[in-house]
mmCIF file of C-alpha atoms and ligand atoms in Angstrom:
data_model
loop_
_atom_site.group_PDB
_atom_site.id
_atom_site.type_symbol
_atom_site.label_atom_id
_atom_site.label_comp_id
_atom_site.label_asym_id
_atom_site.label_seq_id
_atom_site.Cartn_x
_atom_site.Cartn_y
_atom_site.Cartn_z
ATOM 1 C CA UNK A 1 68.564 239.658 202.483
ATOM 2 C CA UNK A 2 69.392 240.347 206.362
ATOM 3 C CA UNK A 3 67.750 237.180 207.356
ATOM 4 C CA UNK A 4 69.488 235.191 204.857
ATOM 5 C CA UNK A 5 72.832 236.535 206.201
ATOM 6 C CA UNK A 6 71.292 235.917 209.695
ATOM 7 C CA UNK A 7 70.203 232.665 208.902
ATOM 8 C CA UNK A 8 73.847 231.786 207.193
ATOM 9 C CA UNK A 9 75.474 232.840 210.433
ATOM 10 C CA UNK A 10 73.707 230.639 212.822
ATOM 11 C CA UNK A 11 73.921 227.715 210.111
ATOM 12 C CA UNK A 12 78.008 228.604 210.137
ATOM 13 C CA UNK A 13 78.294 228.610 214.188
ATOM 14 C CA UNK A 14 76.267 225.488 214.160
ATOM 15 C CA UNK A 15 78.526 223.213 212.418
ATOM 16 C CA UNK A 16 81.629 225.117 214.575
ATOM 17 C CA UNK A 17 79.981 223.798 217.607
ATOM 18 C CA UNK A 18 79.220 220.619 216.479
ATOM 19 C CA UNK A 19 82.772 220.031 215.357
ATOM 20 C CA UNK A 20 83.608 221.742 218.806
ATOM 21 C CA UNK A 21 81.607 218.666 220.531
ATOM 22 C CA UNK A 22 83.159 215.871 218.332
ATOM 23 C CA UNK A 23 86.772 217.157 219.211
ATOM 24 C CA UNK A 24 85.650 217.284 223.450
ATOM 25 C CA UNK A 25 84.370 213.844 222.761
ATOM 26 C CA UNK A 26 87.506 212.532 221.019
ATOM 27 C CA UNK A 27 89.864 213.992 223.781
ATOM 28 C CA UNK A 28 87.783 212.488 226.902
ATOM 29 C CA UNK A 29 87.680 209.036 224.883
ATOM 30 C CA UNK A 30 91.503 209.555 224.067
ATOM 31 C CA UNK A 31 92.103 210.620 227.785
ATOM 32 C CA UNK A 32 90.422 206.528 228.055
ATOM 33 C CA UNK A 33 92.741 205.413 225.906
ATOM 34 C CA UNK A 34 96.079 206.848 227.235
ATOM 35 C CA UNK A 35 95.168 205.451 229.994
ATOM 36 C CA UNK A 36 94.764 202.129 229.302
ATOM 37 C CA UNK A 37 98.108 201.933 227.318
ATOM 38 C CA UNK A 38 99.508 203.422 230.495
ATOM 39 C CA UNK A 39 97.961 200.148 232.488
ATOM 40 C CA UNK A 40 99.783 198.082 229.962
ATOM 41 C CA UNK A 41 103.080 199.675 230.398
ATOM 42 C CA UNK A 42 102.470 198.793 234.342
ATOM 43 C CA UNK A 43 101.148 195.702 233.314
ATOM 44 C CA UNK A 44 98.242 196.195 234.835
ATOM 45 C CA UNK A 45 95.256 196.039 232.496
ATOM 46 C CA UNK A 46 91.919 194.775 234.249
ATOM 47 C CA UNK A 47 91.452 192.199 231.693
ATOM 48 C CA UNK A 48 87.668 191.979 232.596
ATOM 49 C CA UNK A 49 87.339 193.844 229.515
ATOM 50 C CA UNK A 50 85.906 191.755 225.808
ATOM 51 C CA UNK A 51 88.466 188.892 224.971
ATOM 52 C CA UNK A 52 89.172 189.982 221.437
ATOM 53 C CA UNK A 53 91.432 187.508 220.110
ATOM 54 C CA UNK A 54 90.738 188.732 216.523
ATOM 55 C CA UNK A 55 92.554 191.504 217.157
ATOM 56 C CA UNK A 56 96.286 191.676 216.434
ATOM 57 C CA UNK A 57 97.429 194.681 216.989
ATOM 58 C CA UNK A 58 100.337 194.520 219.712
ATOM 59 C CA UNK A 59 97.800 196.103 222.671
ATOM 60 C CA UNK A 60 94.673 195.884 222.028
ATOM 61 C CA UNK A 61 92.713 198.138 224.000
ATOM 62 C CA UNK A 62 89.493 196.329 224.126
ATOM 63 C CA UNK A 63 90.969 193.669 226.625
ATOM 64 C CA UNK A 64 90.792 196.398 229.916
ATOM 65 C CA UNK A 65 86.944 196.753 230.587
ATOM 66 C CA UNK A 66 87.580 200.985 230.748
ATOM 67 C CA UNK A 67 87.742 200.778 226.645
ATOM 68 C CA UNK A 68 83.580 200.619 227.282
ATOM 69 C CA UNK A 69 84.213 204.243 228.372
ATOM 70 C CA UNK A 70 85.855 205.476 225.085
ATOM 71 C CA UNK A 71 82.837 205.899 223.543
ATOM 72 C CA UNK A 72 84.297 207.901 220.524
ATOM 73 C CA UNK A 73 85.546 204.506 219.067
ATOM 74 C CA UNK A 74 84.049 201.222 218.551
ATOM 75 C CA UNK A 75 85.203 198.195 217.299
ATOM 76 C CA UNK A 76 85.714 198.901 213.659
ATOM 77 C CA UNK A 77 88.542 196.490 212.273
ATOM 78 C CA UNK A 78 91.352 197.457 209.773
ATOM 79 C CA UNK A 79 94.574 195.946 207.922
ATOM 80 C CA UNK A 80 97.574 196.948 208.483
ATOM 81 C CA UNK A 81 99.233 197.718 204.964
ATOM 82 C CA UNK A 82 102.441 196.621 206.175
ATOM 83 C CA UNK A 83 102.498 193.581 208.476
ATOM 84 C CA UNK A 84 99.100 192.859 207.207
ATOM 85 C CA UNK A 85 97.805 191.942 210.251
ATOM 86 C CA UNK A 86 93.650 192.525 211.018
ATOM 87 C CA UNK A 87 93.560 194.979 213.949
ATOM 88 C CA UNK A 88 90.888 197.409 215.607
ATOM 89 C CA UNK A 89 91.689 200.858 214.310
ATOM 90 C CA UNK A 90 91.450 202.491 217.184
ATOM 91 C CA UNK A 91 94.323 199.634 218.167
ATOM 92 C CA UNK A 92 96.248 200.687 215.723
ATOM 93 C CA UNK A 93 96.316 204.229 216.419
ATOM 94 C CA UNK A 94 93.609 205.692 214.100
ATOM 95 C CA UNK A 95 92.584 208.038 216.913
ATOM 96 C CA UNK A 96 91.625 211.339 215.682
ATOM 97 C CA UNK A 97 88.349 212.237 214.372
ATOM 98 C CA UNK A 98 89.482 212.934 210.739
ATOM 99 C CA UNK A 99 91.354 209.561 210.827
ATOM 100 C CA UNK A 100 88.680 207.838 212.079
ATOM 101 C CA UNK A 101 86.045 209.103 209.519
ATOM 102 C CA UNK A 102 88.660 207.260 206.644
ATOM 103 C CA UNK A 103 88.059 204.458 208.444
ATOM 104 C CA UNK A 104 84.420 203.543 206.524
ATOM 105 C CA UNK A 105 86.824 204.244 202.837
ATOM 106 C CA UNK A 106 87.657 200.771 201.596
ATOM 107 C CA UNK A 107 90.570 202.518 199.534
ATOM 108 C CA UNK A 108 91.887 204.191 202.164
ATOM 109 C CA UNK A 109 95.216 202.410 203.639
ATOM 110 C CA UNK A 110 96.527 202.533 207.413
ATOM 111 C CA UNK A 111 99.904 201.839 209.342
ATOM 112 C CA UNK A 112 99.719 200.062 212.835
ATOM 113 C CA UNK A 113 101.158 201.747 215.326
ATOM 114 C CA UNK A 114 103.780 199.162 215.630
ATOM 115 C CA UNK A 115 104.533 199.738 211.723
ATOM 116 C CA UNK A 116 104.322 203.246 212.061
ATOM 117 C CA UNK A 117 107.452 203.475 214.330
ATOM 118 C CA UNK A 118 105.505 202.760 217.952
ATOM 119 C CA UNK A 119 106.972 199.943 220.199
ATOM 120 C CA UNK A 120 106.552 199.205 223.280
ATOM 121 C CA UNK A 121 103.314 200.651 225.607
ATOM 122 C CA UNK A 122 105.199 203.571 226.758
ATOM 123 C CA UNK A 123 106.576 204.789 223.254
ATOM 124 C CA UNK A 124 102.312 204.207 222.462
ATOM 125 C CA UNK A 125 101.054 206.181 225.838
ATOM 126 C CA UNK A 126 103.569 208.865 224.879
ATOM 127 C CA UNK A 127 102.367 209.088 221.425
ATOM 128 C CA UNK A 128 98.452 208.910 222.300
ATOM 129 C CA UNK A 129 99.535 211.754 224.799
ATOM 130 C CA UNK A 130 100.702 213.929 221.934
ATOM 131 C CA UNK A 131 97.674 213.282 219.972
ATOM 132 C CA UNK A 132 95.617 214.712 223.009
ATOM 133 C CA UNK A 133 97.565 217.811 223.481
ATOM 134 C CA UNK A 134 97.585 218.611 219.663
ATOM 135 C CA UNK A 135 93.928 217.687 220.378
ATOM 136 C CA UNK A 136 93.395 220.256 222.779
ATOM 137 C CA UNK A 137 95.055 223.083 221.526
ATOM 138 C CA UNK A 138 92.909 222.755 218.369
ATOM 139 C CA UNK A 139 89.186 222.576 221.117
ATOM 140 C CA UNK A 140 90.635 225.788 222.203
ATOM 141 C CA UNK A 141 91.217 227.462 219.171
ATOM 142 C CA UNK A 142 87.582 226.329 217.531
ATOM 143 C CA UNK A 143 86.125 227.845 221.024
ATOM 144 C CA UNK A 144 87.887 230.727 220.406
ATOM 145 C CA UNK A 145 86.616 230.975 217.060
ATOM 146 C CA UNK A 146 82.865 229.987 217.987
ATOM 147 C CA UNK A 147 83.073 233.445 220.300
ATOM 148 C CA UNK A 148 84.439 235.296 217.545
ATOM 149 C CA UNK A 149 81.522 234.270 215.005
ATOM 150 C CA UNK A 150 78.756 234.517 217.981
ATOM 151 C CA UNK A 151 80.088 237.896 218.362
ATOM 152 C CA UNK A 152 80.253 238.848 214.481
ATOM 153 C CA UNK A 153 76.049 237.552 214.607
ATOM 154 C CA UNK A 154 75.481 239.475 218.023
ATOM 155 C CA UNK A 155 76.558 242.454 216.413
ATOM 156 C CA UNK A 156 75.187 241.864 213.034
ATOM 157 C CA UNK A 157 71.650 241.673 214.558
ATOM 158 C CA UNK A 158 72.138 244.707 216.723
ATOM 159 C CA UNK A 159 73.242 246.821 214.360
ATOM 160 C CA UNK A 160 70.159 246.113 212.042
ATOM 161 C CA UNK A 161 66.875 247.362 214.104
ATOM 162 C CA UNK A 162 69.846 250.097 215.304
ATOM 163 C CA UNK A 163 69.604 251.840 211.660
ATOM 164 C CA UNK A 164 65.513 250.946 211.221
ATOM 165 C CA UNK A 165 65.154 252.658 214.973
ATOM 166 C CA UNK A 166 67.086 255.756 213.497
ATOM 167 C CA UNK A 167 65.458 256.379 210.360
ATOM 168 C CA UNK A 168 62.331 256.440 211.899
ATOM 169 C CA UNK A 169 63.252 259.150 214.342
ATOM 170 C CA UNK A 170 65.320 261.087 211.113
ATOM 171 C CA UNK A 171 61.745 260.514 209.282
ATOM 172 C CA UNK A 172 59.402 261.941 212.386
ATOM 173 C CA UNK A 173 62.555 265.283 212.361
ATOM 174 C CA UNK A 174 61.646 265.376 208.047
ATOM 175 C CA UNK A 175 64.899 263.735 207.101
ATOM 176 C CA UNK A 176 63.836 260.515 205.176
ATOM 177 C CA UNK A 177 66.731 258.245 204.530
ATOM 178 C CA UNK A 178 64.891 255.523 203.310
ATOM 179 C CA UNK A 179 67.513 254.319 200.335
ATOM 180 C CA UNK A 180 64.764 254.302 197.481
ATOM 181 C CA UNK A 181 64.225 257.403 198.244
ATOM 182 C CA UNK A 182 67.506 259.080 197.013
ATOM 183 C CA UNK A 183 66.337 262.459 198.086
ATOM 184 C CA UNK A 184 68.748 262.690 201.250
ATOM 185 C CA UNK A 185 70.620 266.652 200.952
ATOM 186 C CA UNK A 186 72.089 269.346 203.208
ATOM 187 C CA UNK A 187 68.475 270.410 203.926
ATOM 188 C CA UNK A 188 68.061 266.911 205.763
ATOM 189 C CA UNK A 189 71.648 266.864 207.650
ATOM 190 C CA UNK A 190 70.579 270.359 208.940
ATOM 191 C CA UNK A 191 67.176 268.953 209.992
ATOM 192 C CA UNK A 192 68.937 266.342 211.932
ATOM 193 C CA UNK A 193 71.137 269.024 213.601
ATOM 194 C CA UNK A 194 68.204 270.712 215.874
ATOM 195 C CA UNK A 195 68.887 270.253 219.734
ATOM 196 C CA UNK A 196 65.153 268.170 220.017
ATOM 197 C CA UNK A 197 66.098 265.895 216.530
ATOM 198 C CA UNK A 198 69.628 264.700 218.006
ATOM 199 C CA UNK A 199 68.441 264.254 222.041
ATOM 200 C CA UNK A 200 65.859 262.001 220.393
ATOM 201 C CA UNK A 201 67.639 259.885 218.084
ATOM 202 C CA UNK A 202 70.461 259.173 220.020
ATOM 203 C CA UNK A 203 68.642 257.404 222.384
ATOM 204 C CA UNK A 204 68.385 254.848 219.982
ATOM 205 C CA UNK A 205 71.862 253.892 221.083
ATOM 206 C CA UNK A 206 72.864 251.968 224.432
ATOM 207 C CA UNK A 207 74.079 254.600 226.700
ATOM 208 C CA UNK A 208 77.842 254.645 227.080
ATOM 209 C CA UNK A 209 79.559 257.708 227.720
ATOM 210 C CA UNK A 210 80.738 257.616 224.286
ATOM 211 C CA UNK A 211 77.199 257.921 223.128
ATOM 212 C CA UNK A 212 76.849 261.249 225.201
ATOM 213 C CA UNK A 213 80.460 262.932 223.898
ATOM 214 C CA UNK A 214 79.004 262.129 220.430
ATOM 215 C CA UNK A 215 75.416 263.618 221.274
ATOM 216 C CA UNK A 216 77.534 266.762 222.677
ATOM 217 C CA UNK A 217 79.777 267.059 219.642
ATOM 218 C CA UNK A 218 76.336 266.847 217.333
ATOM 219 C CA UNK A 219 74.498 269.617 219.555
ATOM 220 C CA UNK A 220 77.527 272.066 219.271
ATOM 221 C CA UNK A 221 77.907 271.175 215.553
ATOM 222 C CA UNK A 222 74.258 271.968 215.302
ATOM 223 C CA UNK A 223 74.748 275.429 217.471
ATOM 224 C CA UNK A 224 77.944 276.176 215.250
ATOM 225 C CA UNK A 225 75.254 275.505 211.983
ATOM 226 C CA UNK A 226 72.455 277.766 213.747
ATOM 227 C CA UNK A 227 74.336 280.756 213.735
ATOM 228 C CA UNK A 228 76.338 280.527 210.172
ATOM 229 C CA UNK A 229 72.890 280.694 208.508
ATOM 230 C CA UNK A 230 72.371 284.411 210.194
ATOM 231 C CA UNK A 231 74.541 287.516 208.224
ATOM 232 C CA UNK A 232 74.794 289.383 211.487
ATOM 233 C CA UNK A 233 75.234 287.813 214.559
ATOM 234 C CA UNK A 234 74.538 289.282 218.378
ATOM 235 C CA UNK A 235 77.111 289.511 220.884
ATOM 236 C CA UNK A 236 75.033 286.697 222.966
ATOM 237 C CA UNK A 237 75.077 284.868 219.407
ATOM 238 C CA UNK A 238 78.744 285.180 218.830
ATOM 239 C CA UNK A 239 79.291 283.829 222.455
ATOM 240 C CA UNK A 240 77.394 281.143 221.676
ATOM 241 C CA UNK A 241 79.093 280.215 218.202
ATOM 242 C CA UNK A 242 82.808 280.340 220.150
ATOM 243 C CA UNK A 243 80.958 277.802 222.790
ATOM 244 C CA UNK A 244 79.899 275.616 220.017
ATOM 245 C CA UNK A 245 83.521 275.839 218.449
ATOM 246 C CA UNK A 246 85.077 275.174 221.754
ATOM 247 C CA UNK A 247 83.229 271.911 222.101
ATOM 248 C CA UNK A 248 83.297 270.360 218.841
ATOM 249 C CA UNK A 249 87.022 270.853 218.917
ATOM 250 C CA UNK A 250 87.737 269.671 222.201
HETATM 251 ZN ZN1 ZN B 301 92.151 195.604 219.500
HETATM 252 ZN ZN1 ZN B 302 84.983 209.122 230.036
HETATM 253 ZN ZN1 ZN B 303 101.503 196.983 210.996
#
């Protein structure tokens, strides 16, 4: 059962990271892409790139040689379904990975940029901008949940040979929690009250000073159970008891 929940975990924080890559991959070849509609606003695309005259879109992208660089898209064609006119997707704006992915649906219908309200190479750049910010906000917010998960499975597996550590020291002190069992009483809590029982055990836990106020509040709980067992107690007893009082309420 644990390593199925283990093995679920890692599964889950794999596909987080993978769809962490594909988003870093989609901004840097967007970041390509921005740029190029930026040359064409300054008229200044370095036409070295593929002449694609089978594309129709208004800029296409794959006429400046950086395009080679946006490796995120390729040359996958689409209609427009308004002005009809055959167009790389990535020319007409398909640009984010979800988009893109539609892209291989032959029912699926897209909007040129043009079409879609986009005119001009600056109105474009502005708008492929946009889609890089929204674009990054969501990278940060999938890293933030990868740390949360890789946390949730760091702690998961810690806290699993944590209890197995501790129920073999409760065992060796003649308190068996093992859940089959089903014998666990007052007999067994007591057991695992004695000053050697609790100095062993919680060593099973990473020392913070947190771990030592709890060991303290368990060895004064265990002084405080010492004495109630006794009908009469000493004066050296009783001293001790109020000690043992002090510190657990403290
Ligand atoms: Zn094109
Ligand atoms: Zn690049
Ligand atoms: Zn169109």
């Amino acid at each position: 059962m644990a390593r199925r929940k283990e093995r679920e975990m890692i599964v889950e924080i794999a596909a987080l990271e993978k769809s962490f890559k594909i988003i870093g991959a989609n901004i840097r070849s967007m970041e390509h892409v921005a740029a190029i509609l930026s040359k064409f606003a300054d008229k200044k695309v370095d036409s070295a790139g593929r002449d694609e005259i089978a594309c129709q879109a208004e800029f296409c992208l794959f006429r400046d040689k950086a395009m080679k660089k946006a490796s995120f898209f390729n040359g996958t064609k689409i209609d427009c379904h308004d002005c009809y006119l055959s167009m790389h997707a990535v020319c007409a704006g398909i640009w984010r990975a979800e988009e893109w992915q539609l892209t291989h649906d032959v029912d699926q219908t897209f909007s040129c940029l043009k079409c879609s309200g986009c005119s001009g190479s600056v109105s474009c750049m502005k708008k492929a901008m946009g889609t890089i910010g929204s674009l990054k906000r969501r990278e940060i917010e999938e890293k933030k949940e990868i740390e949360q998960r890789r946390r949730e499975k760091e702690e998961y597996v810690t806290s699993g040979p944590t209890r197995s550590s501790l129920e073999k020291v409760w065992k060796k002190y003649g308190a068996d929690v093992c859940a089959f069992k089903q014998t666990f009483c007052g007999n067994h809590v007591y057991k695992l009250l004695h000053t050697r029982a609790i100095n062993e055990y919680m060593l099973v836990f990473p020392p913070t000073p947190n771990r030592d106020r709890i060991r303290d509040l368990l060895l004064a709980l265990g002084d405080v159970m010492k004495l109630c067992v006794s009908s009469a107690l000493t004066e050296y007893e009783m001293d001790e008891l109020e000690d043992g009082i002090v510190i657990f309420s403290s």
